[in-house]
Amino acid sequence: MDHVDRCVVLVDAGYLLGAAASLLAGEPARSRITVDHAALIQGLRERAEDDTQQPLLRIYWFDGAPDRVPQPEHRRLRVMPRVTVRLGALTRSDGRWAQKGVDAAMHAELTELARNRACSDIVLVTGDGDLLPGLMSAKEHGVAVHLWAVQAADGDYNQSEDLVAEADERRVLDRAWITKAVRAKDLSGLCAPAPAPRPEIAAILSAPLPESALAASAERAAQAAVRNGSPAGPTAEGQEDADHAPAGGKGVPTPKDLAGLRGPGTQPAQHPTSATLRWSSDKGWVERPGGPLGEPAETASLPTLAQLTSAEQRWADREEDITTVGGDPFEVGQVFARRWMERLPEQSHVPKLSTMYPRIPHRIDGELLRYAARFGLLAHKDDQIDEHDRYAIRAGFWREIDVRAAAEHAPAGE
């Protein structure tokens, strides 16, 4: 049986994007670049069909992922036409991340395509010499093998010389081609200044710290000093530090301090008995009236997004998540809040929610973080969303609530 006259592209994403990062940002860290995957796939297809003079059958995208769980980019890629995603494991060893199983998967696909005569031309975008046996096997089955390299930052080879020697054709994806779909996040180099903090995140991080809590923390520090043989009582400098300790900082009281403040006979006069001083999930102390959980009864009855979402909307949400939501923590919070507000049966729920700022009611907050976990925000974090990502998710939620609430209450014609 003759080979079908069409081409297949096998992409080692670790090589392609790592080499692109080296070329554009000076180091192979993929976190240093932003990728337009739709433009990249289109560019690969057009280049392959032009080089091989054959129509494309399929692009196989090989990459690693923690526990082989698809990340946001993989979810976007695998719903694109003519794209198949194959995932290997991503493991951490000696402080570095390494792909496992990607080369083996590429080798198996390469030899299987050639053996089954599924195509006449195969394009390999890789630099790994481990694929040499598969490349030679494909040639023996009569398939033309095209090897593509990403332009090396130092002008030298970034591919196995054996692969280069055995390939039937070789092309270089130069800087001009790469930058049609890939750009460096920071063009000023490795010593770039830190990105400016978002004011919304800063507001959440600076939740108020009551004077009573500061006093308890200062008293605890003084008791520790006495136990350690230091002079009894805080020094003037130490007292000043305690008076100005930021939320979440050195002087923040522990839950044990909270228990002491709430114990019999220890309730400070400035706190009414109906108040609840609680440890906020967003860092710091928050004093709120209400029941034992510090949450007003009216907000405890707020509907969750799941309760407000029909089966048809759930399907549309998943489609939007896959195709358009990028997975930035701040954006994830905004998308969740937008859907929640649009589906509320009555907008009177919004002022109730606003009374809880900066803390999101527990049920809604848990649902929000579970939604965020879909976008790979658990990756590399031991199944915990990074602390700063949690602040960004919640800040995005509150920003969307504020913007939409303001728009609804704006006078007509403004």
Coordinates of C-alpha atoms in Angstrom, one line a residue:
M1 CA 0.0 0.0 0.0
D2 CA 1.4 3.4 -0.9
H3 CA 1.8 6.2 1.5
V4 CA -1.1 8.7 1.6
D5 CA 0.2 12.1 0.3
R6 CA -0.2 14.3 3.3
C7 CA 2.0 15.6 6.1
V8 CA 2.1 15.3 9.9
V9 CA 3.8 17.6 12.3
L10 CA 5.2 16.3 15.6
V11 CA 6.0 19.1 18.1
D12 CA 8.2 18.8 21.2
A13 CA 6.6 21.7 23.0
G14 CA 9.4 21.7 25.6
Y15 CA 12.0 22.2 22.9
L16 CA 10.0 24.7 20.8
L17 CA 9.0 27.0 23.6
G18 CA 12.2 26.6 25.6
A19 CA 14.3 27.5 22.6
A20 CA 12.0 30.4 21.8
A21 CA 12.4 31.7 25.3
S22 CA 16.2 31.4 25.0
L23 CA 16.1 33.3 21.8
L24 CA 13.7 36.1 22.9
A25 CA 14.2 36.4 26.6
G26 CA 17.8 35.1 27.2
E27 CA 16.8 32.0 29.2
P28 CA 14.9 28.8 28.5
A29 CA 12.2 29.4 31.1
R30 CA 8.8 29.2 29.4
S31 CA 7.4 31.6 32.1
R32 CA 9.4 34.4 30.4
I33 CA 7.3 34.3 27.2
T34 CA 3.7 34.7 26.1
V35 CA 2.4 32.4 23.4
D36 CA -0.5 33.0 21.0
H37 CA -1.3 29.3 20.5
A38 CA -3.8 29.8 17.7
A39 CA -1.3 31.9 15.7
L40 CA 1.5 29.3 16.5
I41 CA -0.6 26.4 15.3
Q42 CA -1.7 28.3 12.1
G43 CA 2.0 29.1 11.4
L44 CA 3.1 25.5 11.8
R45 CA 0.4 24.3 9.5
E46 CA 1.1 26.8 6.8
R47 CA 4.9 26.3 7.0
A48 CA 4.5 22.5 6.9
E49 CA 2.2 22.5 3.9
D50 CA 4.5 24.9 2.1
D51 CA 7.7 23.0 2.9
T52 CA 6.3 19.5 2.1
Q53 CA 3.9 20.5 -0.7
Q54 CA 1.3 18.2 1.0
P55 CA -1.9 18.9 2.9
L56 CA -1.8 18.6 6.6
L57 CA -3.2 15.5 8.3
R58 CA -2.6 16.5 11.9
I59 CA -0.4 18.3 14.3
Y60 CA 0.7 16.3 17.4
W61 CA 1.6 18.5 20.4
F62 CA 3.8 16.7 23.0
D63 CA 4.3 18.3 26.4
G64 CA 4.6 17.6 30.1
A65 CA 2.1 18.4 32.8
P66 CA 2.0 17.6 36.5
D67 CA 0.3 14.2 37.0
R68 CA -0.5 14.5 33.2
V69 CA -3.3 16.9 34.1
P70 CA -4.0 19.2 31.1
Q71 CA -3.0 22.9 31.8
P72 CA -4.9 25.8 30.3
E73 CA -2.8 25.9 27.2
H74 CA -3.3 22.2 26.6
R75 CA -7.1 22.6 27.0
R76 CA -7.1 25.3 24.4
L77 CA -4.9 23.4 22.0
R78 CA -6.7 20.1 22.1
V79 CA -10.0 21.7 20.9
M80 CA -8.3 23.3 17.8
P81 CA -8.9 21.7 14.4
R82 CA -6.2 19.2 13.4
V83 CA -4.4 19.3 16.8
T84 CA -3.9 16.3 19.1
V85 CA -2.3 16.8 22.5
R86 CA -0.2 14.1 24.1
L87 CA 0.9 14.6 27.7
G88 CA 3.8 13.1 29.6
A89 CA 4.5 13.6 33.3
L90 CA 6.2 16.7 34.7
T91 CA 8.3 15.8 37.8
R92 CA 10.5 17.8 40.1
S93 CA 14.0 16.5 41.0
D94 CA 16.8 18.4 42.7
G95 CA 14.8 21.7 42.4
R96 CA 14.3 21.4 38.7
W97 CA 11.3 20.3 36.6
A98 CA 11.8 17.6 34.0
Q99 CA 9.5 15.9 31.5
K100 CA 9.0 12.1 31.6
G101 CA 7.5 10.1 28.9
V102 CA 7.4 12.8 26.2
D103 CA 10.3 11.4 24.1
A104 CA 8.9 7.9 24.3
A105 CA 5.4 9.1 23.2
M106 CA 6.9 11.0 20.2
H107 CA 9.0 7.9 19.2
A108 CA 5.9 5.7 19.4
E109 CA 3.8 8.1 17.3
L110 CA 6.5 8.6 14.8
T111 CA 7.1 4.9 14.1
E112 CA 3.4 4.1 14.2
L113 CA 2.6 6.7 11.5
A114 CA 5.3 5.5 9.3
R115 CA 4.5 1.8 9.8
N116 CA 0.8 2.4 9.0
R117 CA 1.7 4.5 5.9
A118 CA -0.5 7.2 7.3
C119 CA 1.5 10.0 5.6
S120 CA 4.2 10.7 3.1
D121 CA 6.0 13.4 5.1
I122 CA 6.7 13.9 8.8
V123 CA 7.9 17.2 10.3
L124 CA 9.8 16.9 13.5
V125 CA 10.1 20.0 15.7
T126 CA 12.6 18.7 18.3
G127 CA 16.2 18.7 19.3
D128 CA 16.4 15.5 21.3
G129 CA 18.8 12.8 20.0
D130 CA 16.6 10.1 21.6
L131 CA 14.3 10.3 18.6
L132 CA 17.1 9.1 16.3
P133 CA 15.9 5.5 16.2
G134 CA 12.3 6.6 15.4
L135 CA 13.6 8.9 12.7
M136 CA 15.6 6.2 11.0
S137 CA 12.7 3.7 11.3
A138 CA 10.4 6.3 9.5
K139 CA 12.9 6.7 6.7
E140 CA 13.1 2.9 6.3
H141 CA 9.3 2.9 5.8
G142 CA 9.7 5.4 3.0
V143 CA 8.6 8.5 4.8
A144 CA 10.4 11.8 4.2
V145 CA 11.5 13.3 7.5
H146 CA 11.8 17.1 7.8
L147 CA 13.6 18.4 10.9
W148 CA 12.9 21.9 12.1
A149 CA 15.0 23.9 14.5
V150 CA 14.4 27.1 16.4
Q151 CA 17.0 29.7 15.7
A152 CA 19.6 29.3 18.5
A153 CA 20.3 32.4 20.6
D154 CA 24.1 31.9 20.2
G155 CA 24.0 31.0 16.6
D156 CA 25.0 27.4 17.2
Y157 CA 23.1 24.1 17.0
N158 CA 20.4 23.5 19.6
Q159 CA 19.7 20.0 18.2
S160 CA 21.4 16.6 18.2
E161 CA 23.9 16.5 15.5
D162 CA 22.9 12.9 14.7
L163 CA 19.3 14.1 14.1
V164 CA 20.6 16.9 11.8
A165 CA 22.7 14.4 9.9
E166 CA 19.9 11.8 9.4
A167 CA 17.0 14.2 8.5
D168 CA 16.0 14.4 4.8
E169 CA 15.3 18.1 5.0
R170 CA 16.2 20.7 7.6
R171 CA 14.7 24.2 8.2
V172 CA 15.3 26.8 10.8
L173 CA 12.4 28.7 12.4
D174 CA 14.0 32.1 12.7
R175 CA 13.3 35.1 15.0
A176 CA 11.0 36.7 12.5
W177 CA 8.8 33.6 12.3
I178 CA 8.8 32.9 16.0
T179 CA 7.8 36.4 17.0
K180 CA 4.6 36.1 14.9
A181 CA 3.2 34.0 17.8
V182 CA 5.6 34.3 20.7
R183 CA 6.9 37.4 22.6
A184 CA 9.0 37.9 25.6
K185 CA 7.2 39.1 28.7
D186 CA 10.0 41.4 29.6
L187 CA 12.2 42.8 26.9
S188 CA 14.5 44.6 29.2
G189 CA 16.4 41.5 30.3
L190 CA 16.9 39.5 33.5
C191 CA 17.3 42.6 35.7
A192 CA 13.8 44.0 34.9
P193 CA 12.0 45.8 37.8
A194 CA 9.3 43.9 39.6
P195 CA 5.9 44.3 38.1
A196 CA 3.8 47.0 39.7
P197 CA 1.4 45.5 42.3
R198 CA -2.4 45.7 41.6
P199 CA -4.1 48.1 43.9
E200 CA -7.0 45.7 44.3
I201 CA -4.6 43.0 45.7
A202 CA -2.9 45.5 47.9
A203 CA -6.3 46.5 49.4
I204 CA -7.1 42.9 50.3
L205 CA -3.6 42.3 51.7
S206 CA -4.0 45.3 54.0
A207 CA -7.1 44.1 56.0
P208 CA -7.4 46.1 59.2
L209 CA -5.8 45.0 62.5
P210 CA -7.7 46.1 65.6
E211 CA -5.9 47.8 68.4
S212 CA -6.9 45.1 70.8
A213 CA -5.3 42.4 68.7
L214 CA -2.1 44.5 68.5
A215 CA -2.1 44.9 72.2
A216 CA -2.4 41.2 72.7
S217 CA 0.4 40.6 70.4
A218 CA 2.6 43.1 72.2
E219 CA 1.8 41.5 75.6
R220 CA 2.7 38.1 74.2
A221 CA 6.0 39.4 72.9
A222 CA 6.7 40.9 76.4
Q223 CA 6.0 37.6 78.1
A224 CA 8.3 35.8 75.7
A225 CA 11.0 38.3 76.5
V226 CA 10.7 37.6 80.2
R227 CA 10.9 33.9 79.7
N228 CA 14.1 34.4 77.6
G229 CA 15.7 36.5 80.3
S230 CA 15.3 39.8 78.5
P231 CA 14.1 42.9 80.5
A232 CA 10.4 42.7 81.4
G233 CA 8.1 44.7 79.2
P234 CA 8.8 45.9 75.7
T235 CA 11.3 48.6 74.9
A236 CA 10.1 51.9 73.5
E237 CA 11.4 50.7 70.1
G238 CA 9.6 47.4 70.4
Q239 CA 6.4 49.0 71.5
E240 CA 6.5 51.3 68.5
D241 CA 7.0 48.3 66.2
A242 CA 4.0 46.6 67.8
D243 CA 1.9 49.7 67.4
H244 CA 2.6 49.8 63.7
A245 CA 2.8 46.1 62.9
P246 CA 1.1 45.5 59.5
A247 CA -1.6 42.9 59.0
G248 CA -0.1 39.5 58.4
G249 CA 3.3 40.8 59.7
K250 CA 5.5 40.1 62.7
G251 CA 3.1 41.5 65.2
V252 CA -0.1 39.7 64.0
P253 CA -1.8 37.8 66.9
T254 CA -2.4 34.1 66.7
P255 CA -5.7 32.2 67.0
K256 CA -4.6 31.7 70.6
D257 CA -4.6 35.4 71.1
L258 CA -8.1 35.5 69.6
A259 CA -9.3 32.9 72.1
G260 CA -7.9 35.0 74.9
L261 CA -9.6 38.2 73.7
R262 CA -12.9 36.4 73.4
G263 CA -12.6 34.5 76.8
P264 CA -14.7 35.2 79.8
G265 CA -13.8 38.5 81.4
T266 CA -11.3 39.4 78.8
Q267 CA -13.5 41.1 76.2
P268 CA -12.1 44.6 75.6
A269 CA -14.4 47.4 76.3
Q270 CA -14.2 48.9 72.8
H271 CA -15.6 45.7 71.3
P272 CA -19.3 45.2 71.8
T273 CA -20.4 41.7 72.8
S274 CA -22.2 41.3 69.5
A275 CA -19.0 41.7 67.5
T276 CA -16.9 38.8 66.3
L277 CA -13.2 39.3 65.9
R278 CA -12.1 36.7 63.3
W279 CA -9.1 35.6 61.4
S280 CA -9.8 36.5 57.7
S281 CA -9.0 34.0 55.0
D282 CA -7.5 37.0 53.1
K283 CA -4.9 37.8 55.9
G284 CA -5.4 40.0 58.9
W285 CA -8.1 40.5 61.4
V286 CA -11.7 41.5 60.6
E287 CA -14.3 42.7 63.1
R288 CA -17.8 42.0 62.0
P289 CA -21.2 41.9 63.7
G290 CA -23.2 38.7 63.4
G291 CA -23.5 35.1 64.5
P292 CA -20.7 32.8 65.8
L293 CA -19.1 32.6 62.3
G294 CA -19.1 36.4 62.0
E295 CA -21.2 36.2 58.8
P296 CA -24.6 38.0 58.7
A297 CA -27.5 35.7 58.3
E298 CA -28.6 37.4 55.0
T299 CA -25.2 36.7 53.4
A300 CA -25.3 33.0 54.6
S301 CA -28.3 32.6 52.3
L302 CA -26.6 33.9 49.1
P303 CA -27.0 31.5 46.2
T304 CA -23.9 29.8 44.8
L305 CA -23.0 29.9 41.1
A306 CA -23.9 26.2 40.8
Q307 CA -27.4 26.9 42.1
L308 CA -27.8 29.7 39.6
T309 CA -26.5 27.8 36.5
S310 CA -28.6 25.7 34.2
A311 CA -27.3 22.6 32.3
E312 CA -27.1 24.6 29.1
Q313 CA -25.2 27.5 30.8
R314 CA -22.8 24.9 32.4
W315 CA -22.0 23.6 28.9
A316 CA -21.4 27.1 27.6
D317 CA -19.3 28.0 30.6
R318 CA -17.0 25.0 29.9
E319 CA -16.7 26.0 26.3
E320 CA -15.8 29.6 27.2
D321 CA -13.2 28.3 29.8
I322 CA -11.5 26.2 27.2
T323 CA -11.5 28.6 24.3
T324 CA -11.2 32.2 25.7
V325 CA -10.4 32.3 29.5
G326 CA -6.6 32.5 29.8
G327 CA -6.2 31.3 33.3
D328 CA -4.7 34.4 34.9
P329 CA -5.8 34.4 38.5
F330 CA -7.3 37.9 38.4
E331 CA -9.2 37.1 35.2
V332 CA -10.5 33.9 36.7
G333 CA -12.0 35.8 39.6
Q334 CA -13.6 38.3 37.2
V335 CA -15.2 35.6 35.1
F336 CA -16.6 33.8 38.1
A337 CA -18.1 37.1 39.5
R338 CA -19.5 38.1 36.1
R339 CA -21.4 34.9 35.7
W340 CA -22.7 35.0 39.3
M341 CA -24.0 38.6 39.0
E342 CA -25.6 38.0 35.5
R343 CA -27.6 35.0 36.9
L344 CA -28.8 36.5 40.1
P345 CA -32.6 36.5 40.2
E346 CA -32.5 39.7 42.2
Q347 CA -29.7 42.3 42.4
S348 CA -30.4 43.0 46.1
H349 CA -28.0 40.2 46.8
V350 CA -25.1 42.4 45.7
P351 CA -25.3 45.0 48.6
K352 CA -25.5 42.1 51.0
L353 CA -22.3 40.6 49.6
S354 CA -20.6 44.0 49.7
T355 CA -21.0 44.2 53.5
M356 CA -18.6 41.2 53.7
Y357 CA -15.7 42.9 51.9
P358 CA -12.8 41.9 51.8
R359 CA -14.0 38.4 52.8
I360 CA -16.1 36.4 50.4
P361 CA -18.7 34.2 52.1
H362 CA -17.4 30.8 52.8
R363 CA -19.6 28.8 50.4
I364 CA -19.0 31.2 47.4
D365 CA -15.3 31.4 48.2
G366 CA -14.8 27.7 48.2
E367 CA -16.7 27.4 44.9
L368 CA -14.5 30.2 43.5
L369 CA -11.3 28.4 44.4
R370 CA -12.5 25.1 43.1
Y371 CA -13.3 26.9 39.8
A372 CA -9.8 28.4 39.7
A373 CA -8.3 25.0 40.2
R374 CA -9.5 24.0 36.7
F375 CA -7.0 26.4 35.2
G376 CA -3.9 24.7 36.5
L377 CA -3.4 27.1 39.4
L378 CA -2.7 24.1 41.6
A379 CA 0.3 23.1 39.4
H380 CA 3.6 22.9 41.2
K381 CA 2.0 24.0 44.5
D382 CA 1.5 20.6 46.2
D383 CA -2.2 20.8 45.4
Q384 CA -2.6 24.2 47.1
I385 CA -3.3 27.4 45.2
D386 CA -0.4 29.8 45.8
E387 CA -1.1 32.5 48.4
H388 CA -0.6 35.4 46.1
D389 CA -2.8 33.7 43.4
R390 CA -5.6 33.4 46.0
Y391 CA -5.4 37.1 46.7
A392 CA -5.4 37.8 42.9
I393 CA -8.4 35.5 42.4
R394 CA -10.4 37.2 45.1
A395 CA -9.3 40.7 44.0
G396 CA -10.6 39.9 40.5
F397 CA -13.9 38.8 42.0
W398 CA -14.3 42.0 44.0
R399 CA -13.2 44.2 41.1
E400 CA -15.9 42.7 38.8
I401 CA -18.5 43.1 41.5
D402 CA -17.6 46.7 42.0
V403 CA -17.6 47.5 38.3
R404 CA -20.9 45.9 37.6
A405 CA -22.6 47.3 40.7
A406 CA -21.4 50.8 39.7
A407 CA -22.7 50.3 36.2
E408 CA -26.1 49.2 37.3
H409 CA -26.5 52.1 39.7
A410 CA -25.2 54.8 37.3
P411 CA -27.8 57.3 36.2
A412 CA -29.2 56.8 32.7
G413 CA -27.3 58.7 30.0
E414 CA -24.0 58.7 31.8

